[in-house]
């Protein structure tokens, strides 16, 4: 009955490789997000999708490419991994409501990416 | 540009104490503010959501207040317990752009000693 799930939980890889992280939510939400938490524990938005449409791309390198096959899934593909990509990546979801507001945001357990 | 600041960065208290965590934000044009808890190596657990029209929200021993005009929120924890030890994050949802994204503070790491 997990609300927002991510796979894998841990990912260790070499520089230059390409990897993907998957995210699924079963809350029926229409908006999904990817956040990055750096080594200083600071969380910052990367991408947001609403009903499979990209609505935020916060100056993330184009090596990062999100893909939303349907509104319950938002995957993150990273090309040519660099040392600086090492971080914890969190997926989240929320439901847009009337009045152009958004309700409570729920987070997945995170994926710890280590680039060697 | 919206910035969120949390003070203090770390706090250590004996069990049973009541405590207050502070969050301030620079732009009052927000839809809502959300408080989270993060345990080491874990994800974020949502604690309380305060809409911009609300002044406070309560859940059990937690009470969060919002003063939007002054750009401040507080999280009050009553009768603290060792199980409350975690990092507490506040985040605002800005109106600008209407994207739903959250802007986070750096967090307050709380240790409650038995």
PDB file of C-alpha atoms in Angstrom:
ATOM      1  CA  UNK A   1       0.000   0.000   0.000  1.00  0.00           C
ATOM      2  CA  UNK A   2       3.008   2.264  -0.559  1.00  0.00           C
ATOM      3  CA  UNK A   3       1.906   5.710  -1.705  1.00  0.00           C
ATOM      4  CA  UNK A   4       5.025   6.846  -3.607  1.00  0.00           C
ATOM      5  CA  UNK A   5       7.623   4.227  -4.453  1.00  0.00           C
ATOM      6  CA  UNK A   6      11.027   4.483  -6.078  1.00  0.00           C
ATOM      7  CA  UNK A   7      13.437   1.925  -7.461  1.00  0.00           C
ATOM      8  CA  UNK A   8      16.218   1.295  -6.893  1.00  0.00           C
ATOM      9  CA  UNK A   9      16.852   2.442  -3.333  1.00  0.00           C
ATOM     10  CA  UNK A  10      20.605   2.457  -3.877  1.00  0.00           C
ATOM     11  CA  UNK A  11      22.523   2.916  -7.114  1.00  0.00           C
ATOM     12  CA  UNK A  12      26.316   2.745  -7.370  1.00  0.00           C
ATOM     13  CA  UNK A  13      27.848   3.280 -10.779  1.00  0.00           C
ATOM     14  CA  UNK A  14      30.904   4.498 -12.644  1.00  0.00           C
ATOM     15  CA  UNK A  15      31.376   7.915 -14.182  1.00  0.00           C
ATOM     16  CA  UNK A  16      30.157   8.076 -17.749  1.00  0.00           C
ATOM     17  CA  UNK A  17      27.462   5.443 -17.355  1.00  0.00           C
ATOM     18  CA  UNK A  18      23.760   5.966 -18.073  1.00  0.00           C
ATOM     19  CA  UNK A  19      21.213   5.045 -15.394  1.00  0.00           C
ATOM     20  CA  UNK A  20      17.493   5.330 -14.688  1.00  0.00           C
ATOM     21  CA  UNK A  21      15.424   5.741 -11.545  1.00  0.00           C
ATOM     22  CA  UNK A  22      11.759   4.792 -11.553  1.00  0.00           C
ATOM     23  CA  UNK A  23       8.924   6.347  -9.578  1.00  0.00           C
ATOM     24  CA  UNK A  24       5.306   5.308  -9.190  1.00  0.00           C
ATOM     25  CA  UNK A  25       2.475   6.764  -7.122  1.00  0.00           C
ATOM     26  CA  UNK A  26      -0.830   5.081  -6.346  1.00  0.00           C
ATOM     27  CA  UNK A  27      -2.513   8.147  -4.844  1.00  0.00           C
ATOM     28  CA  UNK A  28      -4.312   9.171  -8.015  1.00  0.00           C
ATOM     29  CA  UNK A  29      -2.399  12.458  -8.098  1.00  0.00           C
ATOM     30  CA  UNK A  30      -1.948  14.373 -11.332  1.00  0.00           C
ATOM     31  CA  UNK A  31       1.386  16.052 -10.566  1.00  0.00           C
ATOM     32  CA  UNK A  32       4.753  14.417  -9.928  1.00  0.00           C
ATOM     33  CA  UNK A  33       8.156  15.871  -9.071  1.00  0.00           C
ATOM     34  CA  UNK A  34      11.826  15.030  -8.846  1.00  0.00           C
ATOM     35  CA  UNK A  35      13.939  16.674  -6.145  1.00  0.00           C
ATOM     36  CA  UNK A  36      17.665  16.387  -5.478  1.00  0.00           C
ATOM     37  CA  UNK A  37      19.100  16.367  -1.951  1.00  0.00           C
ATOM     38  CA  UNK A  38      22.777  17.228  -1.916  1.00  0.00           C
ATOM     39  CA  UNK A  39      25.481  16.270   0.551  1.00  0.00           C
ATOM     40  CA  UNK A  40      24.473  19.187   2.774  1.00  0.00           C
ATOM     41  CA  UNK A  41      20.925  17.788   2.897  1.00  0.00           C
ATOM     42  CA  UNK A  42      19.505  20.695   0.909  1.00  0.00           C
ATOM     43  CA  UNK A  43      16.463  19.705  -1.180  1.00  0.00           C
ATOM     44  CA  UNK A  44      15.905  21.377  -4.519  1.00  0.00           C
ATOM     45  CA  UNK A  45      13.283  20.871  -7.212  1.00  0.00           C
ATOM     46  CA  UNK A  46      14.480  19.475 -10.543  1.00  0.00           C
ATOM     47  CA  UNK A  47      11.395  18.646 -12.589  1.00  0.00           C
ATOM     48  CA  UNK A  48       7.627  18.600 -12.357  1.00  0.00           C
ATOM     49  CA  UNK A  49       5.055  16.948 -14.562  1.00  0.00           C
ATOM     50  CA  UNK A  50       1.323  17.591 -14.549  1.00  0.00           C
ATOM     51  CA  UNK A  51      -0.793  15.027 -16.413  1.00  0.00           C
ATOM     52  CA  UNK A  52       2.300  13.835 -18.277  1.00  0.00           C
ATOM     53  CA  UNK A  53       3.256  17.369 -19.347  1.00  0.00           C
ATOM     54  CA  UNK A  54       6.514  18.987 -18.226  1.00  0.00           C
ATOM     55  CA  UNK A  55       5.828  22.131 -16.198  1.00  0.00           C
ATOM     56  CA  UNK A  56       9.127  22.700 -14.400  1.00  0.00           C
ATOM     57  CA  UNK A  57      12.707  22.285 -15.534  1.00  0.00           C
ATOM     58  CA  UNK A  58      14.851  24.068 -12.997  1.00  0.00           C
ATOM     59  CA  UNK A  59      18.051  24.619 -15.015  1.00  0.00           C
ATOM     60  CA  UNK A  60      18.981  20.988 -14.754  1.00  0.00           C
ATOM     61  CA  UNK A  61      21.686  19.763 -17.192  1.00  0.00           C
ATOM     62  CA  UNK A  62      20.185  18.141 -20.262  1.00  0.00           C
ATOM     63  CA  UNK A  63      21.939  14.916 -19.276  1.00  0.00           C
ATOM     64  CA  UNK A  64      18.883  14.508 -17.041  1.00  0.00           C
ATOM     65  CA  UNK A  65      15.758  13.510 -18.916  1.00  0.00           C
ATOM     66  CA  UNK A  66      12.488  12.813 -17.136  1.00  0.00           C
ATOM     67  CA  UNK A  67       9.850  10.672 -18.779  1.00  0.00           C
ATOM     68  CA  UNK A  68       6.227  10.308 -17.757  1.00  0.00           C
ATOM     69  CA  UNK A  69       4.497   7.416 -19.558  1.00  0.00           C
ATOM     70  CA  UNK A  70       1.299   8.083 -17.610  1.00  0.00           C
ATOM     71  CA  UNK A  71       0.323  10.295 -14.707  1.00  0.00           C
ATOM     72  CA  UNK A  72       1.156   7.598 -12.146  1.00  0.00           C
ATOM     73  CA  UNK A  73       4.778   7.248 -13.261  1.00  0.00           C
ATOM     74  CA  UNK A  74       7.690   9.651 -13.569  1.00  0.00           C
ATOM     75  CA  UNK A  75      11.071   8.149 -14.390  1.00  0.00           C
ATOM     76  CA  UNK A  76      14.422   9.911 -14.393  1.00  0.00           C
ATOM     77  CA  UNK A  77      17.120   8.960 -16.865  1.00  0.00           C
ATOM     78  CA  UNK A  78      20.642  10.310 -16.427  1.00  0.00           C
ATOM     79  CA  UNK A  79      23.238  10.156 -19.207  1.00  0.00           C
ATOM     80  CA  UNK A  80      27.009  10.368 -18.841  1.00  0.00           C
ATOM     81  CA  UNK A  81      26.980  10.371 -15.050  1.00  0.00           C
ATOM     82  CA  UNK A  82      29.396  12.724 -13.281  1.00  0.00           C
ATOM     83  CA  UNK A  83      30.814  12.703  -9.762  1.00  0.00           C
ATOM     84  CA  UNK A  84      28.683  15.740  -8.903  1.00  0.00           C
ATOM     85  CA  UNK A  85      25.512  13.790  -9.637  1.00  0.00           C
ATOM     86  CA  UNK A  86      26.020  11.818  -6.429  1.00  0.00           C
ATOM     87  CA  UNK A  87      23.057  12.693  -4.221  1.00  0.00           C
ATOM     88  CA  UNK A  88      19.744  11.387  -2.984  1.00  0.00           C
ATOM     89  CA  UNK A  89      16.935  11.785  -5.507  1.00  0.00           C
ATOM     90  CA  UNK A  90      13.376  12.019  -4.245  1.00  0.00           C
ATOM     91  CA  UNK A  91      10.195  11.580  -6.199  1.00  0.00           C
ATOM     92  CA  UNK A  92       7.022  13.255  -4.944  1.00  0.00           C
ATOM     93  CA  UNK A  93       3.416  13.726  -5.972  1.00  0.00           C
ATOM     94  CA  UNK A  94       0.503  16.021  -5.253  1.00  0.00           C
ATOM     95  CA  UNK A  95      -2.923  16.833  -6.597  1.00  0.00           C
ATOM     96  CA  UNK A  96      -3.681  20.178  -8.172  1.00  0.00           C
ATOM     97  CA  UNK A  97      -6.941  21.505  -6.788  1.00  0.00           C
ATOM     98  CA  UNK A  98      -9.414  24.155  -7.757  1.00  0.00           C
ATOM     99  CA  UNK A  99      -8.296  27.758  -7.435  1.00  0.00           C
ATOM    100  CA  UNK A 100      -4.924  26.941  -8.979  1.00  0.00           C
ATOM    101  CA  UNK A 101      -3.564  25.607  -5.754  1.00  0.00           C
ATOM    102  CA  UNK A 102      -1.849  22.334  -4.911  1.00  0.00           C
ATOM    103  CA  UNK A 103      -2.488  20.091  -1.979  1.00  0.00           C
ATOM    104  CA  UNK A 104      -0.178  18.171   0.316  1.00  0.00           C
ATOM    105  CA  UNK A 105       2.915  16.765  -1.340  1.00  0.00           C
ATOM    106  CA  UNK A 106       3.978  13.188  -0.603  1.00  0.00           C
ATOM    107  CA  UNK A 107       7.500  11.904  -1.012  1.00  0.00           C
ATOM    108  CA  UNK A 108       9.027   8.583  -1.935  1.00  0.00           C
ATOM    109  CA  UNK A 109      11.794   6.934   0.123  1.00  0.00           C
ATOM    110  CA  UNK A 110      14.574   8.297  -2.065  1.00  0.00           C
ATOM    111  CA  UNK A 111      17.277   6.792  -4.283  1.00  0.00           C
ATOM    112  CA  UNK A 112      20.857   7.231  -3.108  1.00  0.00           C
ATOM    113  CA  UNK A 113      23.038   7.584  -6.206  1.00  0.00           C
ATOM    114  CA  UNK A 114      26.796   7.210  -5.828  1.00  0.00           C
ATOM    115  CA  UNK A 115      28.991   7.912  -8.833  1.00  0.00           C
ATOM    116  CA  UNK A 116      32.543   6.543  -8.567  1.00  0.00           C
TER     117      UNK A 116
ATOM    118  CA  UNK B   1      13.417  35.007  -5.356  1.00  0.00           C
ATOM    119  CA  UNK B   2      11.862  32.997  -2.555  1.00  0.00           C
ATOM    120  CA  UNK B   3      14.255  31.893   0.168  1.00  0.00           C
ATOM    121  CA  UNK B   4      13.425  29.779   3.200  1.00  0.00           C
ATOM    122  CA  UNK B   5      15.503  29.844   6.367  1.00  0.00           C
ATOM    123  CA  UNK B   6      15.250  27.595   9.406  1.00  0.00           C
ATOM    124  CA  UNK B   7      16.682  28.460  12.777  1.00  0.00           C
ATOM    125  CA  UNK B   8      18.311  26.856  14.660  1.00  0.00           C
ATOM    126  CA  UNK B   9      20.207  24.432  12.431  1.00  0.00           C
ATOM    127  CA  UNK B  10      20.486  21.981  15.316  1.00  0.00           C
ATOM    128  CA  UNK B  11      18.819  21.617  18.676  1.00  0.00           C
ATOM    129  CA  UNK B  12      19.362  19.249  21.581  1.00  0.00           C
ATOM    130  CA  UNK B  13      16.838  19.056  24.418  1.00  0.00           C
ATOM    131  CA  UNK B  14      16.063  16.717  27.313  1.00  0.00           C
ATOM    132  CA  UNK B  15      13.014  14.506  27.047  1.00  0.00           C
ATOM    133  CA  UNK B  16       9.762  16.134  28.104  1.00  0.00           C
ATOM    134  CA  UNK B  17      10.594  19.666  27.039  1.00  0.00           C
ATOM    135  CA  UNK B  18       8.304  21.731  24.867  1.00  0.00           C
ATOM    136  CA  UNK B  19      10.148  23.243  21.919  1.00  0.00           C
ATOM    137  CA  UNK B  20       9.701  25.557  18.970  1.00  0.00           C
ATOM    138  CA  UNK B  21      11.286  25.296  15.544  1.00  0.00           C
ATOM    139  CA  UNK B  22      11.347  28.403  13.388  1.00  0.00           C
ATOM    140  CA  UNK B  23      10.935  28.893   9.657  1.00  0.00           C
ATOM    141  CA  UNK B  24      11.026  32.186   7.767  1.00  0.00           C
ATOM    142  CA  UNK B  25      10.452  32.957   4.106  1.00  0.00           C
ATOM    143  CA  UNK B  26      11.162  36.068   2.084  1.00  0.00           C
ATOM    144  CA  UNK B  27       8.110  36.250  -0.201  1.00  0.00           C
ATOM    145  CA  UNK B  28       4.647  36.112   1.347  1.00  0.00           C
ATOM    146  CA  UNK B  29       3.023  35.136  -1.973  1.00  0.00           C
ATOM    147  CA  UNK B  30       2.567  31.480  -1.119  1.00  0.00           C
ATOM    148  CA  UNK B  31      -0.250  28.968  -1.501  1.00  0.00           C
ATOM    149  CA  UNK B  32       0.693  26.976   1.548  1.00  0.00           C
ATOM    150  CA  UNK B  33       3.494  25.832   3.838  1.00  0.00           C
ATOM    151  CA  UNK B  34       4.310  22.252   4.691  1.00  0.00           C
ATOM    152  CA  UNK B  35       6.344  20.797   7.562  1.00  0.00           C
ATOM    153  CA  UNK B  36       8.172  17.497   7.068  1.00  0.00           C
ATOM    154  CA  UNK B  37      10.172  15.118   9.161  1.00  0.00           C
ATOM    155  CA  UNK B  38      13.199  13.269   7.775  1.00  0.00           C
ATOM    156  CA  UNK B  39      14.851  10.423   9.666  1.00  0.00           C
ATOM    157  CA  UNK B  40      18.492   9.586   8.810  1.00  0.00           C
ATOM    158  CA  UNK B  41      18.716   7.761   5.502  1.00  0.00           C
ATOM    159  CA  UNK B  42      14.962   7.924   5.032  1.00  0.00           C
ATOM    160  CA  UNK B  43      12.440   9.830   2.975  1.00  0.00           C
ATOM    161  CA  UNK B  44      10.297  12.770   4.005  1.00  0.00           C
ATOM    162  CA  UNK B  45       7.169  12.312   6.081  1.00  0.00           C
ATOM    163  CA  UNK B  46       4.593  15.053   5.833  1.00  0.00           C
ATOM    164  CA  UNK B  47       3.610  16.382   9.260  1.00  0.00           C
ATOM    165  CA  UNK B  48       1.365  19.367   8.678  1.00  0.00           C
ATOM    166  CA  UNK B  49       0.110  21.468   5.788  1.00  0.00           C
ATOM    167  CA  UNK B  50      -1.071  25.038   6.414  1.00  0.00           C
ATOM    168  CA  UNK B  51      -2.946  26.810   3.650  1.00  0.00           C
ATOM    169  CA  UNK B  52      -2.207  30.516   3.189  1.00  0.00           C
ATOM    170  CA  UNK B  53      -5.633  31.418   4.588  1.00  0.00           C
ATOM    171  CA  UNK B  54      -5.044  29.470   7.802  1.00  0.00           C
ATOM    172  CA  UNK B  55      -3.263  30.543  10.964  1.00  0.00           C
ATOM    173  CA  UNK B  56      -2.442  27.147  12.439  1.00  0.00           C
ATOM    174  CA  UNK B  57      -2.794  23.397  12.175  1.00  0.00           C
ATOM    175  CA  UNK B  58      -2.555  20.758  14.875  1.00  0.00           C
ATOM    176  CA  UNK B  59      -1.782  17.066  14.822  1.00  0.00           C
ATOM    177  CA  UNK B  60      -1.296  15.299  18.125  1.00  0.00           C
ATOM    178  CA  UNK B  61       1.617  16.915  19.968  1.00  0.00           C
ATOM    179  CA  UNK B  62       2.473  19.078  16.970  1.00  0.00           C
ATOM    180  CA  UNK B  63       1.152  22.545  16.295  1.00  0.00           C
ATOM    181  CA  UNK B  64       2.234  24.637  13.333  1.00  0.00           C
ATOM    182  CA  UNK B  65       1.442  28.325  12.968  1.00  0.00           C
ATOM    183  CA  UNK B  66       1.662  30.605   9.969  1.00  0.00           C
ATOM    184  CA  UNK B  67       2.013  34.377   9.841  1.00  0.00           C
ATOM    185  CA  UNK B  68       2.128  34.951   6.127  1.00  0.00           C
ATOM    186  CA  UNK B  69       2.448  38.731   6.258  1.00  0.00           C
ATOM    187  CA  UNK B  70       5.618  38.547   8.337  1.00  0.00           C
ATOM    188  CA  UNK B  71       6.939  35.487   6.488  1.00  0.00           C
ATOM    189  CA  UNK B  72       7.135  33.217   9.518  1.00  0.00           C
ATOM    190  CA  UNK B  73       6.021  29.790  10.616  1.00  0.00           C
ATOM    191  CA  UNK B  74       6.708  27.875  13.800  1.00  0.00           C
ATOM    192  CA  UNK B  75       6.436  24.206  14.633  1.00  0.00           C
ATOM    193  CA  UNK B  76       5.666  23.587  18.280  1.00  0.00           C
ATOM    194  CA  UNK B  77       6.386  20.143  19.692  1.00  0.00           C
ATOM    195  CA  UNK B  78       4.881  19.434  23.089  1.00  0.00           C
ATOM    196  CA  UNK B  79       6.363  17.017  25.611  1.00  0.00           C
ATOM    197  CA  UNK B  80       9.218  15.953  23.357  1.00  0.00           C
ATOM    198  CA  UNK B  81      10.244  12.290  23.207  1.00  0.00           C
ATOM    199  CA  UNK B  82      13.425  10.540  22.001  1.00  0.00           C
ATOM    200  CA  UNK B  83      11.389   9.269  19.036  1.00  0.00           C
ATOM    201  CA  UNK B  84      10.980  12.870  17.893  1.00  0.00           C
ATOM    202  CA  UNK B  85      14.693  12.990  17.066  1.00  0.00           C
ATOM    203  CA  UNK B  86      14.954  13.737  13.343  1.00  0.00           C
ATOM    204  CA  UNK B  87      15.501  16.589  10.901  1.00  0.00           C
ATOM    205  CA  UNK B  88      12.501  18.868  10.485  1.00  0.00           C
ATOM    206  CA  UNK B  89      12.070  20.659   7.186  1.00  0.00           C
ATOM    207  CA  UNK B  90       9.708  23.429   6.261  1.00  0.00           C
ATOM    208  CA  UNK B  91       8.792  24.172   2.670  1.00  0.00           C
ATOM    209  CA  UNK B  92       6.664  26.818   0.981  1.00  0.00           C
ATOM    210  CA  UNK B  93       4.690  26.518  -2.217  1.00  0.00           C
ATOM    211  CA  UNK B  94       5.067  29.835  -4.064  1.00  0.00           C
ATOM    212  CA  UNK B  95       2.237  31.333  -6.065  1.00  0.00           C
ATOM    213  CA  UNK B  96       4.643  32.553  -8.738  1.00  0.00           C
ATOM    214  CA  UNK B  97       4.543  30.272 -11.755  1.00  0.00           C
ATOM    215  CA  UNK B  98       1.853  28.074 -10.155  1.00  0.00           C
ATOM    216  CA  UNK B  99       3.951  24.980 -10.651  1.00  0.00           C
ATOM    217  CA  UNK B 100       3.253  23.270  -7.346  1.00  0.00           C
ATOM    218  CA  UNK B 101       6.963  23.017  -6.521  1.00  0.00           C
ATOM    219  CA  UNK B 102       8.147  23.322  -2.945  1.00  0.00           C
ATOM    220  CA  UNK B 103      11.039  25.503  -1.810  1.00  0.00           C
ATOM    221  CA  UNK B 104      12.752  24.037   1.220  1.00  0.00           C
ATOM    222  CA  UNK B 105      14.662  25.385   4.155  1.00  0.00           C
ATOM    223  CA  UNK B 106      17.899  23.752   5.266  1.00  0.00           C
ATOM    224  CA  UNK B 107      16.203  21.976   8.143  1.00  0.00           C
ATOM    225  CA  UNK B 108      16.578  21.807  11.917  1.00  0.00           C
ATOM    226  CA  UNK B 109      18.146  18.643  13.284  1.00  0.00           C
ATOM    227  CA  UNK B 110      16.542  17.812  16.612  1.00  0.00           C
ATOM    228  CA  UNK B 111      17.961  15.479  19.223  1.00  0.00           C
ATOM    229  CA  UNK B 112      15.815  14.593  22.226  1.00  0.00           C
ATOM    230  CA  UNK B 113      17.846  12.982  24.990  1.00  0.00           C
ATOM    231  CA  UNK B 114      16.287  10.405  27.323  1.00  0.00           C
TER     232      UNK B 114
END
